[in-house]
Coordinates of C-alpha atoms in Angstrom, one line a residue:
M1 CA 99.2 -79.2 57.5
S2 CA 96.1 -77.2 58.3
R3 CA 95.8 -73.6 57.0
R4 CA 96.2 -72.3 60.6
T5 CA 99.6 -73.8 61.1
L6 CA 101.0 -73.0 57.7
P7 CA 103.8 -70.4 57.8
L8 CA 103.1 -67.0 56.2
T9 CA 105.1 -68.1 53.1
D10 CA 107.0 -71.2 52.2
H11 CA 110.3 -69.3 52.7
Y12 CA 109.7 -67.5 56.0
D13 CA 107.3 -67.0 58.8
V14 CA 106.6 -64.0 61.1
R15 CA 106.4 -64.7 64.8
R16 CA 105.5 -62.5 67.7
G17 CA 108.0 -62.5 70.6
E18 CA 107.5 -62.0 74.3
D19 CA 108.2 -58.3 73.9
G20 CA 105.2 -58.0 71.5
H21 CA 107.3 -57.4 68.4
R22 CA 107.0 -59.5 65.3
R23 CA 110.1 -60.9 63.8
L24 CA 111.1 -62.9 60.7
H25 CA 111.8 -66.6 61.0
P26 CA 113.6 -67.5 57.7
L27 CA 112.9 -71.0 56.5
V28 CA 115.7 -70.8 53.9
R29 CA 119.4 -70.0 54.3
G30 CA 122.3 -69.0 52.2
F31 CA 122.1 -68.7 48.4
P32 CA 118.4 -69.6 48.2
L33 CA 117.6 -66.7 50.6
L34 CA 119.4 -64.2 48.3
R35 CA 117.3 -65.5 45.4
Y36 CA 114.0 -64.8 47.2
P37 CA 113.1 -61.1 46.6
L38 CA 110.9 -60.7 49.7
L39 CA 113.9 -61.7 51.9
N40 CA 116.9 -60.3 50.0
K41 CA 118.4 -57.1 51.3
G42 CA 121.6 -57.3 49.3
T43 CA 124.5 -55.6 51.0
A44 CA 122.2 -54.2 53.7
F45 CA 122.5 -57.5 55.6
T46 CA 124.6 -56.9 58.7
E47 CA 127.7 -58.9 59.6
E48 CA 125.8 -60.7 62.3
E49 CA 122.9 -61.6 59.9
R50 CA 125.4 -62.8 57.2
V51 CA 126.9 -65.3 59.7
A52 CA 123.6 -66.4 61.2
L53 CA 121.8 -66.8 57.8
G54 CA 124.5 -68.6 55.9
L55 CA 125.4 -65.6 53.8
D56 CA 129.0 -65.2 54.8
G57 CA 131.1 -65.0 51.7
L58 CA 128.2 -64.7 49.4
L59 CA 128.0 -60.9 49.4
A60 CA 130.4 -58.0 48.9
P61 CA 132.2 -57.1 52.1
Q62 CA 130.7 -53.7 52.5
V63 CA 127.7 -53.4 54.8
D64 CA 125.3 -50.6 53.5
S65 CA 122.4 -48.9 55.1
L66 CA 119.1 -49.3 53.3
E67 CA 119.1 -45.5 52.7
A68 CA 122.5 -45.8 51.0
L69 CA 121.2 -48.5 48.7
V70 CA 118.1 -46.3 47.9
D71 CA 120.4 -43.4 47.0
R72 CA 122.5 -45.7 44.7
Q73 CA 119.5 -47.1 42.9
Y74 CA 117.9 -43.8 42.5
A75 CA 121.0 -42.3 41.0
E76 CA 121.0 -45.2 38.5
Y77 CA 117.3 -44.7 37.8
R78 CA 117.8 -41.0 37.0
L79 CA 120.4 -41.9 34.3
I80 CA 117.6 -43.7 32.4
A81 CA 115.7 -41.4 30.0
D82 CA 113.1 -43.6 28.4
P83 CA 110.0 -44.3 30.6
L84 CA 109.7 -47.9 29.4
D85 CA 113.3 -48.5 30.3
R86 CA 112.7 -47.0 33.7
H87 CA 109.7 -49.3 34.1
V88 CA 111.9 -52.3 33.2
F89 CA 114.6 -51.1 35.7
L90 CA 112.1 -51.0 38.5
R91 CA 110.4 -54.3 37.7
N92 CA 113.8 -56.0 37.6
L93 CA 114.7 -54.6 40.9
Q94 CA 111.4 -55.8 42.3
D95 CA 112.1 -59.3 41.1
R96 CA 115.6 -59.3 42.7
N97 CA 115.3 -57.3 45.9
E98 CA 111.8 -56.4 46.9
V99 CA 112.9 -54.9 50.1
L100 CA 115.0 -52.3 48.2
F101 CA 112.3 -51.9 45.5
Y102 CA 109.7 -50.7 48.0
A103 CA 112.2 -48.5 49.9
L104 CA 113.0 -46.8 46.6
L105 CA 109.4 -46.6 45.4
S106 CA 108.1 -45.2 48.7
A107 CA 110.8 -42.6 48.8
H108 CA 109.9 -41.3 45.3
V109 CA 106.4 -42.5 44.9
E110 CA 105.0 -39.4 43.1
E111 CA 107.8 -39.4 40.6
M112 CA 107.7 -43.1 39.9
L113 CA 103.9 -43.6 40.0
P114 CA 103.5 -42.7 36.3
V115 CA 106.3 -45.3 35.5
V116 CA 105.0 -48.3 37.5
Y117 CA 101.4 -47.3 36.7
T118 CA 99.7 -45.2 34.1
P119 CA 100.7 -44.0 31.6
T120 CA 103.9 -46.0 31.2
V121 CA 102.3 -49.3 32.2
G122 CA 100.3 -49.2 29.0
L123 CA 103.4 -49.5 26.9
A124 CA 104.8 -52.2 29.3
V125 CA 101.6 -54.2 28.7
Q126 CA 102.1 -53.9 24.9
K127 CA 105.7 -55.0 25.2
F128 CA 105.2 -57.5 28.0
S129 CA 106.4 -60.6 26.1
Q130 CA 109.6 -58.7 25.0
I131 CA 110.5 -57.3 28.4
Y132 CA 109.5 -60.5 30.4
R133 CA 112.4 -61.5 32.7
Y134 CA 111.2 -63.3 35.8
P135 CA 107.9 -65.1 36.6
R136 CA 105.6 -63.3 39.1
G137 CA 102.1 -64.1 40.3
L138 CA 99.7 -66.8 39.1
T139 CA 98.9 -67.5 35.4
L140 CA 95.8 -69.6 34.7
S141 CA 95.2 -70.4 31.0
T142 CA 93.2 -72.9 29.0
R143 CA 96.1 -75.2 29.3
N144 CA 95.9 -75.5 33.1
I145 CA 92.6 -74.2 34.3
D146 CA 91.5 -77.8 35.0
R147 CA 94.4 -77.8 37.5
A148 CA 93.6 -74.4 39.0
A149 CA 93.7 -75.8 42.6
Q150 CA 97.1 -77.4 42.1
A151 CA 98.4 -74.2 40.4
L152 CA 97.3 -72.1 43.4
A153 CA 98.9 -74.6 45.8
N154 CA 102.2 -73.9 44.0
V155 CA 102.0 -70.2 45.0
P156 CA 104.5 -69.9 48.0
L157 CA 102.3 -67.3 49.8
N158 CA 99.9 -68.8 52.3
D159 CA 97.8 -65.8 53.5
V160 CA 97.0 -63.8 50.4
R161 CA 94.3 -61.1 51.1
I162 CA 94.2 -59.1 47.9
I163 CA 94.2 -60.4 44.3
V164 CA 94.2 -58.3 41.2
A165 CA 92.9 -60.5 38.3
T166 CA 92.6 -59.6 34.7
D167 CA 91.7 -61.3 31.5
S168 CA 93.5 -58.5 29.5
S169 CA 90.5 -58.0 27.2
A170 CA 90.3 -54.2 27.6
I171 CA 93.6 -52.7 28.9
L172 CA 93.3 -49.0 29.5
G173 CA 92.5 -47.5 26.0
I174 CA 94.5 -50.0 24.1
G175 CA 92.2 -53.0 24.1
D176 CA 92.9 -56.7 23.9
Q177 CA 96.5 -57.3 25.1
G178 CA 96.5 -61.1 25.7
F179 CA 99.0 -62.2 28.3
G180 CA 100.5 -58.7 28.6
G181 CA 97.8 -57.6 31.1
M182 CA 99.8 -59.3 33.9
A183 CA 101.8 -56.0 34.0
I184 CA 98.7 -54.2 35.1
S185 CA 98.0 -56.6 38.0
I186 CA 101.7 -56.4 39.1
G187 CA 101.7 -52.6 38.9
K188 CA 98.4 -52.1 40.8
L189 CA 99.5 -54.4 43.6
S190 CA 102.7 -52.4 44.0
L191 CA 100.4 -49.4 44.7
Y192 CA 98.4 -51.5 47.3
T193 CA 101.7 -51.9 49.2
V194 CA 103.2 -48.4 48.8
A195 CA 100.0 -46.4 49.0
G196 CA 97.6 -48.7 50.9
G197 CA 100.0 -50.3 53.3
V198 CA 99.3 -53.9 52.3
G199 CA 102.3 -56.2 52.7
P200 CA 103.5 -57.6 49.3
D201 CA 103.2 -61.2 50.7
K202 CA 99.5 -60.5 51.1
T203 CA 99.0 -59.8 47.4
L204 CA 98.8 -61.9 44.3
P205 CA 98.7 -60.7 40.7
V206 CA 96.7 -63.1 38.4
E207 CA 96.5 -63.4 34.7
L208 CA 93.5 -65.2 33.3
D209 CA 94.7 -66.2 29.9
V210 CA 91.6 -67.2 28.0
G211 CA 93.2 -66.4 24.6
T212 CA 93.3 -63.3 22.5
G213 CA 91.2 -62.0 19.7
R214 CA 94.2 -60.5 18.0
A215 CA 95.6 -62.5 15.2
D216 CA 98.9 -60.5 15.3
L217 CA 99.6 -61.8 18.8
R218 CA 98.6 -65.3 18.0
E219 CA 101.0 -65.4 15.1
D220 CA 103.9 -63.7 16.9
P221 CA 106.5 -66.4 17.8
A222 CA 107.7 -64.2 20.7
Y223 CA 104.2 -63.9 22.3
L224 CA 104.1 -65.7 25.6
G225 CA 100.3 -66.3 26.0
V226 CA 98.1 -69.1 24.6
K227 CA 97.7 -68.8 20.9
H228 CA 94.0 -69.2 20.2
D229 CA 91.0 -67.0 20.0
R230 CA 89.3 -65.8 23.2
L231 CA 86.9 -67.9 25.0
T232 CA 83.3 -66.5 25.1
G233 CA 79.9 -67.5 26.5
P234 CA 79.6 -70.5 28.7
E235 CA 83.2 -71.7 28.2
Y236 CA 84.5 -68.3 29.4
L237 CA 82.2 -68.3 32.5
S238 CA 83.2 -71.9 33.3
F239 CA 86.8 -70.8 33.2
I240 CA 86.2 -67.9 35.6
D241 CA 84.1 -70.2 37.8
R242 CA 87.0 -72.6 38.3
F243 CA 89.3 -69.7 39.2
V244 CA 86.9 -68.4 41.8
E245 CA 86.3 -71.8 43.3
A246 CA 90.0 -72.6 43.6
T247 CA 90.7 -69.2 45.0
L248 CA 88.0 -69.5 47.7
E249 CA 89.5 -72.8 48.8
R250 CA 93.1 -71.6 48.9
Y251 CA 92.6 -68.1 50.1
P252 CA 89.2 -67.8 51.9
K253 CA 90.0 -64.3 53.3
A254 CA 91.0 -62.8 50.0
I255 CA 89.2 -60.1 48.1
I256 CA 89.4 -59.9 44.3
Q257 CA 89.8 -56.7 42.2
W258 CA 88.6 -57.4 38.7
E259 CA 90.8 -55.4 36.3
D260 CA 90.6 -54.5 32.6
F261 CA 87.8 -56.8 31.5
S262 CA 85.9 -55.9 28.3
K263 CA 82.7 -54.0 28.9
D264 CA 80.4 -56.9 28.6
A265 CA 82.5 -59.3 30.6
A266 CA 83.2 -56.6 33.2
F267 CA 79.5 -56.3 34.2
T268 CA 78.8 -60.0 33.9
V269 CA 81.8 -61.0 36.1
L270 CA 81.1 -58.4 38.7
H271 CA 77.5 -59.3 39.1
R272 CA 78.1 -63.0 38.9
Y273 CA 80.7 -63.1 41.7
R274 CA 80.3 -60.1 43.9
R275 CA 78.2 -62.0 46.5
V276 CA 80.3 -65.1 46.1
V277 CA 83.6 -63.5 46.9
P278 CA 84.2 -60.0 48.2
S279 CA 85.2 -58.2 44.9
F280 CA 84.9 -55.1 42.9
N281 CA 85.7 -53.9 39.4
D282 CA 88.1 -51.0 39.4
D283 CA 87.3 -49.9 35.9
I284 CA 83.6 -49.6 36.7
Q285 CA 83.5 -48.7 40.4
G286 CA 86.9 -47.3 41.0
T287 CA 86.7 -45.0 38.0
G288 CA 83.2 -43.9 38.9
A289 CA 84.3 -43.1 42.5
V290 CA 87.4 -41.1 41.5
V291 CA 85.5 -39.1 38.8
L292 CA 82.6 -38.3 41.2
A293 CA 85.1 -37.0 43.8
G294 CA 86.7 -34.7 41.2
V295 CA 83.4 -33.4 39.9
L296 CA 82.2 -32.7 43.5
N297 CA 85.4 -30.7 44.2
A298 CA 85.1 -28.8 40.8
C299 CA 81.5 -27.9 41.7
R300 CA 82.7 -26.6 45.0
L301 CA 85.2 -24.4 43.2
K302 CA 82.4 -23.0 41.1
G303 CA 80.3 -22.4 44.2
E304 CA 77.6 -24.7 42.8
A305 CA 76.1 -28.1 43.6
L306 CA 76.3 -31.3 41.7
K307 CA 72.5 -31.3 41.4
D308 CA 72.7 -28.1 39.4
Q309 CA 74.9 -29.5 36.7
V310 CA 74.1 -31.2 33.4
V311 CA 76.6 -33.9 32.7
V312 CA 77.6 -35.4 29.4
V313 CA 79.6 -38.7 29.6
H314 CA 81.2 -39.5 26.3
G315 CA 82.1 -43.2 26.3
A316 CA 79.7 -46.0 27.4
G317 CA 82.2 -48.7 28.2
A318 CA 82.9 -50.1 31.6
G319 CA 84.5 -46.8 32.8
G320 CA 81.8 -44.5 31.3
A321 CA 79.0 -46.6 32.7
G322 CA 80.6 -46.6 36.1
V323 CA 81.0 -42.8 36.0
A324 CA 77.5 -42.2 34.9
A325 CA 76.2 -44.5 37.7
A326 CA 78.3 -42.7 40.3
I327 CA 77.2 -39.2 39.1
R328 CA 73.6 -40.3 39.3
E329 CA 74.1 -41.6 42.8
G330 CA 75.7 -38.3 43.8
M331 CA 72.7 -36.4 42.5
R332 CA 70.3 -38.7 44.4
R333 CA 72.2 -37.9 47.5
E334 CA 71.5 -34.2 46.8
G335 CA 67.8 -34.8 46.6
L336 CA 67.1 -35.3 42.9
S337 CA 64.6 -37.9 41.7
D338 CA 65.4 -40.5 39.0
E339 CA 63.1 -38.5 36.6
Q340 CA 65.1 -35.3 37.3
I341 CA 68.4 -37.1 36.9
A342 CA 67.3 -38.5 33.5
G343 CA 67.4 -34.9 32.2
R344 CA 70.7 -34.1 33.7
V345 CA 73.0 -37.1 32.9
F346 CA 73.5 -38.0 29.2
V347 CA 75.7 -40.9 28.1
L348 CA 77.0 -41.3 24.5
D349 CA 78.6 -44.2 22.8
S350 CA 80.1 -44.3 19.3
R351 CA 76.6 -44.1 17.8
G352 CA 75.6 -41.0 19.8
L353 CA 73.3 -40.5 22.7
L354 CA 71.9 -43.6 24.4
T355 CA 68.1 -43.4 24.2
D356 CA 65.6 -45.9 25.4
D357 CA 64.3 -46.6 21.9
R358 CA 67.7 -47.8 20.7
S359 CA 69.0 -51.4 20.5
M360 CA 72.0 -51.7 22.8
E361 CA 73.9 -54.0 25.1
H362 CA 72.0 -54.9 28.3
Y363 CA 74.3 -53.0 30.7
K364 CA 73.6 -49.7 28.8
K365 CA 69.9 -49.8 29.2
S366 CA 69.9 -48.2 32.6
L367 CA 72.0 -45.4 31.2
A368 CA 69.6 -44.5 28.4
T369 CA 67.8 -41.2 28.2
P370 CA 64.0 -41.3 27.6
R371 CA 63.5 -40.5 23.9
A372 CA 60.7 -38.1 24.8
L373 CA 63.3 -35.7 26.5
T374 CA 65.0 -35.2 23.2
E375 CA 62.0 -34.3 21.0
G376 CA 62.8 -31.2 18.9
W377 CA 66.6 -31.6 19.4
A378 CA 68.7 -30.8 16.3
G379 CA 70.6 -34.1 16.7
L380 CA 71.9 -36.8 19.1
D381 CA 75.6 -36.3 18.3
L382 CA 78.1 -35.0 20.9
E383 CA 77.9 -31.3 20.0
S384 CA 74.1 -31.4 19.6
V385 CA 73.6 -33.0 23.0
I386 CA 75.8 -30.4 24.7
R387 CA 73.9 -27.6 23.1
E388 CA 70.4 -29.0 23.4
G389 CA 70.9 -30.4 26.8
K390 CA 72.7 -27.3 28.1
A391 CA 75.6 -29.4 29.4
T392 CA 77.9 -27.8 31.9
V393 CA 80.2 -30.9 32.5
L394 CA 82.0 -32.9 29.9
L395 CA 83.5 -36.3 31.0
G396 CA 85.6 -38.1 28.4
L397 CA 86.0 -41.9 28.7
S398 CA 85.8 -42.8 25.0
G399 CA 89.5 -43.4 24.2
Q400 CA 89.0 -41.2 21.1
A401 CA 91.8 -38.6 21.0
G402 CA 90.6 -35.1 20.1
I403 CA 86.9 -35.9 20.3
F404 CA 86.5 -32.8 22.5
S405 CA 87.1 -30.4 19.7
E406 CA 87.1 -26.6 19.9
A407 CA 83.5 -26.6 18.8
V408 CA 82.5 -29.1 21.5
V409 CA 84.3 -27.3 24.3
R410 CA 83.0 -23.9 23.2
A411 CA 79.5 -25.3 23.1
A412 CA 79.8 -26.2 26.8
H413 CA 81.3 -22.8 27.6
T414 CA 78.2 -21.1 26.2
N415 CA 76.1 -22.9 28.8
T416 CA 78.2 -21.9 31.8
P417 CA 81.0 -19.4 32.6
R418 CA 83.1 -22.2 34.0
P419 CA 82.6 -25.6 32.3
L420 CA 84.0 -28.7 33.8
V421 CA 86.0 -30.5 31.1
F422 CA 87.6 -33.8 32.1
P423 CA 89.4 -35.7 29.2
L424 CA 90.0 -38.9 31.3
S425 CA 91.0 -41.6 28.8
N426 CA 94.3 -43.3 29.3
P427 CA 97.1 -43.4 28.2
T428 CA 97.9 -39.8 27.4
A429 CA 97.7 -40.3 23.6
F430 CA 94.0 -41.2 23.9
A431 CA 93.0 -38.1 25.9
E432 CA 89.9 -36.5 24.4
A433 CA 91.6 -33.1 24.4
L434 CA 94.7 -31.4 25.7
P435 CA 94.5 -29.2 28.8
A436 CA 96.3 -26.4 27.0
D437 CA 93.7 -26.4 24.2
I438 CA 90.7 -26.5 26.6
L439 CA 92.0 -23.5 28.5
A440 CA 92.7 -21.6 25.3
W441 CA 89.2 -22.3 23.9
T442 CA 87.6 -21.1 27.2
D443 CA 89.9 -18.2 27.9
G444 CA 91.2 -20.0 30.9
Q445 CA 87.8 -20.4 32.5
A446 CA 87.4 -24.2 32.3
I447 CA 88.1 -26.5 35.2
V448 CA 90.2 -29.3 33.8
A449 CA 91.2 -32.7 35.1
T450 CA 92.6 -35.6 33.2
G451 CA 93.2 -39.3 33.6
S452 CA 96.9 -39.2 32.8
P453 CA 99.4 -36.7 34.3
F454 CA 99.8 -33.4 32.5
D455 CA 102.2 -30.5 33.2
P456 CA 100.7 -27.2 34.5
V457 CA 99.4 -24.9 31.7
T458 CA 100.0 -21.1 31.7
H459 CA 97.3 -19.1 30.0
A460 CA 97.2 -15.3 29.9
G461 CA 99.8 -15.2 32.7
V462 CA 97.9 -17.6 35.0
T463 CA 99.3 -21.0 35.7
H464 CA 96.7 -23.8 35.9
E465 CA 97.7 -27.0 37.6
I466 CA 95.9 -30.0 36.0
G467 CA 94.3 -32.4 38.4
Q468 CA 94.8 -36.1 37.7
G469 CA 91.8 -38.4 38.4
N470 CA 93.9 -41.4 39.1
N471 CA 92.1 -44.6 40.4
A472 CA 95.1 -45.0 42.7
F473 CA 93.3 -42.5 45.0
I474 CA 90.5 -45.1 45.4
F475 CA 91.4 -48.7 45.0
P476 CA 94.2 -49.2 47.6
G477 CA 92.1 -47.8 50.4
L478 CA 88.9 -49.5 49.2
G479 CA 90.6 -52.9 48.9
F480 CA 92.6 -52.6 52.2
G481 CA 89.5 -51.3 54.0
A482 CA 87.5 -54.3 52.8
V483 CA 90.3 -56.6 54.1
L484 CA 90.4 -54.9 57.5
A485 CA 86.6 -55.0 57.9
R486 CA 86.5 -58.6 56.7
V487 CA 83.5 -57.8 54.5
R488 CA 81.4 -60.4 52.9
E489 CA 80.6 -58.1 50.0
I490 CA 82.0 -54.8 48.7
T491 CA 78.7 -52.9 48.2
D492 CA 78.0 -49.9 46.0
P493 CA 77.5 -47.6 49.1
M494 CA 81.0 -48.5 50.2
V495 CA 82.4 -47.4 46.9
T496 CA 80.4 -44.1 47.0
A497 CA 81.7 -43.5 50.5
A498 CA 85.2 -43.8 49.1
A499 CA 84.4 -41.1 46.6
Y500 CA 83.1 -38.7 49.2
A501 CA 86.1 -39.5 51.5
L502 CA 88.5 -38.5 48.6
A503 CA 86.5 -35.3 47.9
D504 CA 86.6 -34.4 51.6
Y505 CA 90.3 -35.2 51.9
T506 CA 91.1 -33.0 48.9
Q507 CA 89.0 -30.2 50.1
T508 CA 90.8 -30.3 53.5
N509 CA 94.3 -30.4 52.2
W510 CA 94.1 -28.8 48.7
P511 CA 91.0 -26.6 48.8
E512 CA 91.9 -25.0 45.5
R513 CA 92.1 -28.3 43.6
T514 CA 89.9 -31.1 42.1
Y515 CA 92.4 -33.8 43.2
P516 CA 95.4 -34.0 45.5
R517 CA 98.5 -32.3 44.2
R518 CA 101.3 -34.0 42.3
R519 CA 104.4 -32.4 43.7
T520 CA 107.0 -31.2 41.1
E521 CA 110.4 -32.9 41.0
S522 CA 112.1 -29.9 42.5
R523 CA 109.9 -30.1 45.5
Q524 CA 109.9 -33.8 45.6
H525 CA 113.7 -34.4 46.0
P526 CA 115.1 -32.6 49.0
R527 CA 118.4 -34.3 48.5
R528 CA 119.2 -31.9 45.7
R529 CA 119.2 -29.1 48.2
G530 CA 121.6 -30.8 50.5
R531 CA 119.1 -32.3 53.0
H532 CA 119.2 -35.8 54.4
P533 CA 119.1 -38.1 51.4
A534 CA 116.0 -39.9 52.6
G535 CA 114.3 -36.5 53.4
H536 CA 111.1 -37.0 55.4
H537 CA 111.2 -40.7 54.5
R538 CA 114.0 -41.3 57.1
R539 CA 113.6 -44.8 58.5
R540 CA 115.2 -47.0 61.1
R541 CA 118.1 -49.1 59.8
H542 CA 117.0 -52.0 57.5
R543 CA 113.3 -51.2 58.0
I544 CA 110.9 -50.2 55.3
Q545 CA 107.6 -48.5 56.3
P546 CA 105.2 -47.7 53.5
P547 CA 104.2 -44.0 53.7
R548 CA 101.0 -43.4 55.6
P549 CA 98.3 -41.0 54.3
E550 CA 98.4 -37.7 56.3
R551 CA 96.2 -37.2 59.3
H552 CA 94.4 -40.5 59.2
R553 CA 95.0 -44.2 58.7
T554 CA 94.9 -46.6 61.6
A555 CA 95.2 -50.3 60.9
H556 CA 93.1 -52.8 62.8
P557 CA 95.5 -54.5 65.2
R558 CA 94.2 -58.0 64.4
E559 CA 94.7 -57.5 60.7
T560 CA 97.9 -55.5 60.5
Q561 CA 100.7 -57.7 59.4
I562 CA 104.4 -56.8 59.7
L563 CA 105.9 -58.4 56.7
A564 CA 109.3 -59.4 55.2
T565 CA 109.9 -56.0 53.7
H566 CA 109.1 -54.3 57.0
V567 CA 110.9 -56.5 59.5
P568 CA 114.7 -56.6 60.2
A569 CA 116.0 -60.2 59.8
V570 CA 117.5 -61.6 63.0
P571 CA 119.6 -64.7 63.7
H572 CA 117.7 -68.0 64.0
G573 CA 118.6 -68.5 67.7
Q574 CA 117.0 -65.2 68.7
L575 CA 113.6 -65.8 67.1
M576 CA 110.7 -66.3 69.4
A577 CA 107.6 -68.5 68.7
D578 CA 104.2 -67.1 68.7
G579 CA 102.8 -66.2 72.2

């Protein structure tokens, strides 16, 4: 069967009727239908649907609305105290009833975002072998990479447009996690659906299991990944080559988001394939874009321009390098030359300031400061660079908890009345400083944003809300935009444009903030005040619509796909073929 005539999935197709509406055409019936999460609605199937789809007698007699099921699941969710247990609850729901999962997540996305994504997903990655219940996505390992094309053919989705692929070598701030990185790919694709509007049957999480450098995982009987050391060098690149080749054959319209690769592999993979398949690295480019947006807004709050700042980036991994590159691009946009920027952006790794007379990894060389600019400095450590360079902006991407000490923050404060201090490392335990400490050390004058969510801080009677520089503000829109535009390459200017779009959106809707607001629980759940249980998320019966960003998002009509979780099932006899 040609690719054009394949159904959307092996279990159902979507067809447009004469009235212009798209409707599901199930290819399975009865018990198998209930075991396919993209079709299963549980007790939300109507009496008519139960008879037509062979479900009569297989479900409880009661017919529920989708809103009632959301209420029931949310009540159960609220009884769970531990964040990891909440994550497991949501993942199990996703694997049983994806219709209900997205209805629940979209109704409570701000509350549940830290559970399905950072910071809780970091713990889920570490415990992935222990909490594993149901298979999801594609796993390619050294055992089956020679059969990559066959493995992809086994995936029951025939029109995948977005793939999140990881080799799990550098997960958040917790490093090599082996097979556990699959949890990151699953979590991020959930956000593509609930925040970006991408149908879940257009997405595919991929784990590239090339081994692990951790002996404790290799020796753990419960560990589910391959138990040998990581591939490196030509063997590693050959593995990735075979994945990309098989993906292009199976899904020629897909883009790839490279996720949580170690710093060396991240740059190598990005540059090797970005013109072969539309792709981007979220740790490099997504992080750079979201931090640039936050710094732009913080500068606006100070009444200053980005070109007037001196920026210290502590951490020269994939994220730090991406942030430094994004800040430099922002300064170029404001008219600075590369020579001027060299004296305004300083990047440090674990050995101190990167200078052009040092030996270093290849990708760091473009970030190095000319040694001549540091002549006469007292030192090249963090505090010395802040004092000697007159830094006004501190960006932490080192994963070193507490590295932004009181002395470091006060040094920045001596250079400007309102320093920008962004401890951005994830998860929360790896943050370079705590917002409460930063505000105390600067008498409440610092502008603070973090990578993980923090509660508001009250200092001297003033409450400071802490902005969260979450990559979820960037990658769903960037990825989906690339799909809609059918791009051949995701270019650096596209990523920079996403940063400025986020900055403009925040300025328009939250002019007093660095990033869009996280609503508090009391504001988030109108049901507690007696309003309709679905609040402003009220939907038509049995239909799930992902929430759309305010004011603007229009999908290209040729690319918008109404999917299983968005379409009410109808009896076989009433389905229309494509017009």
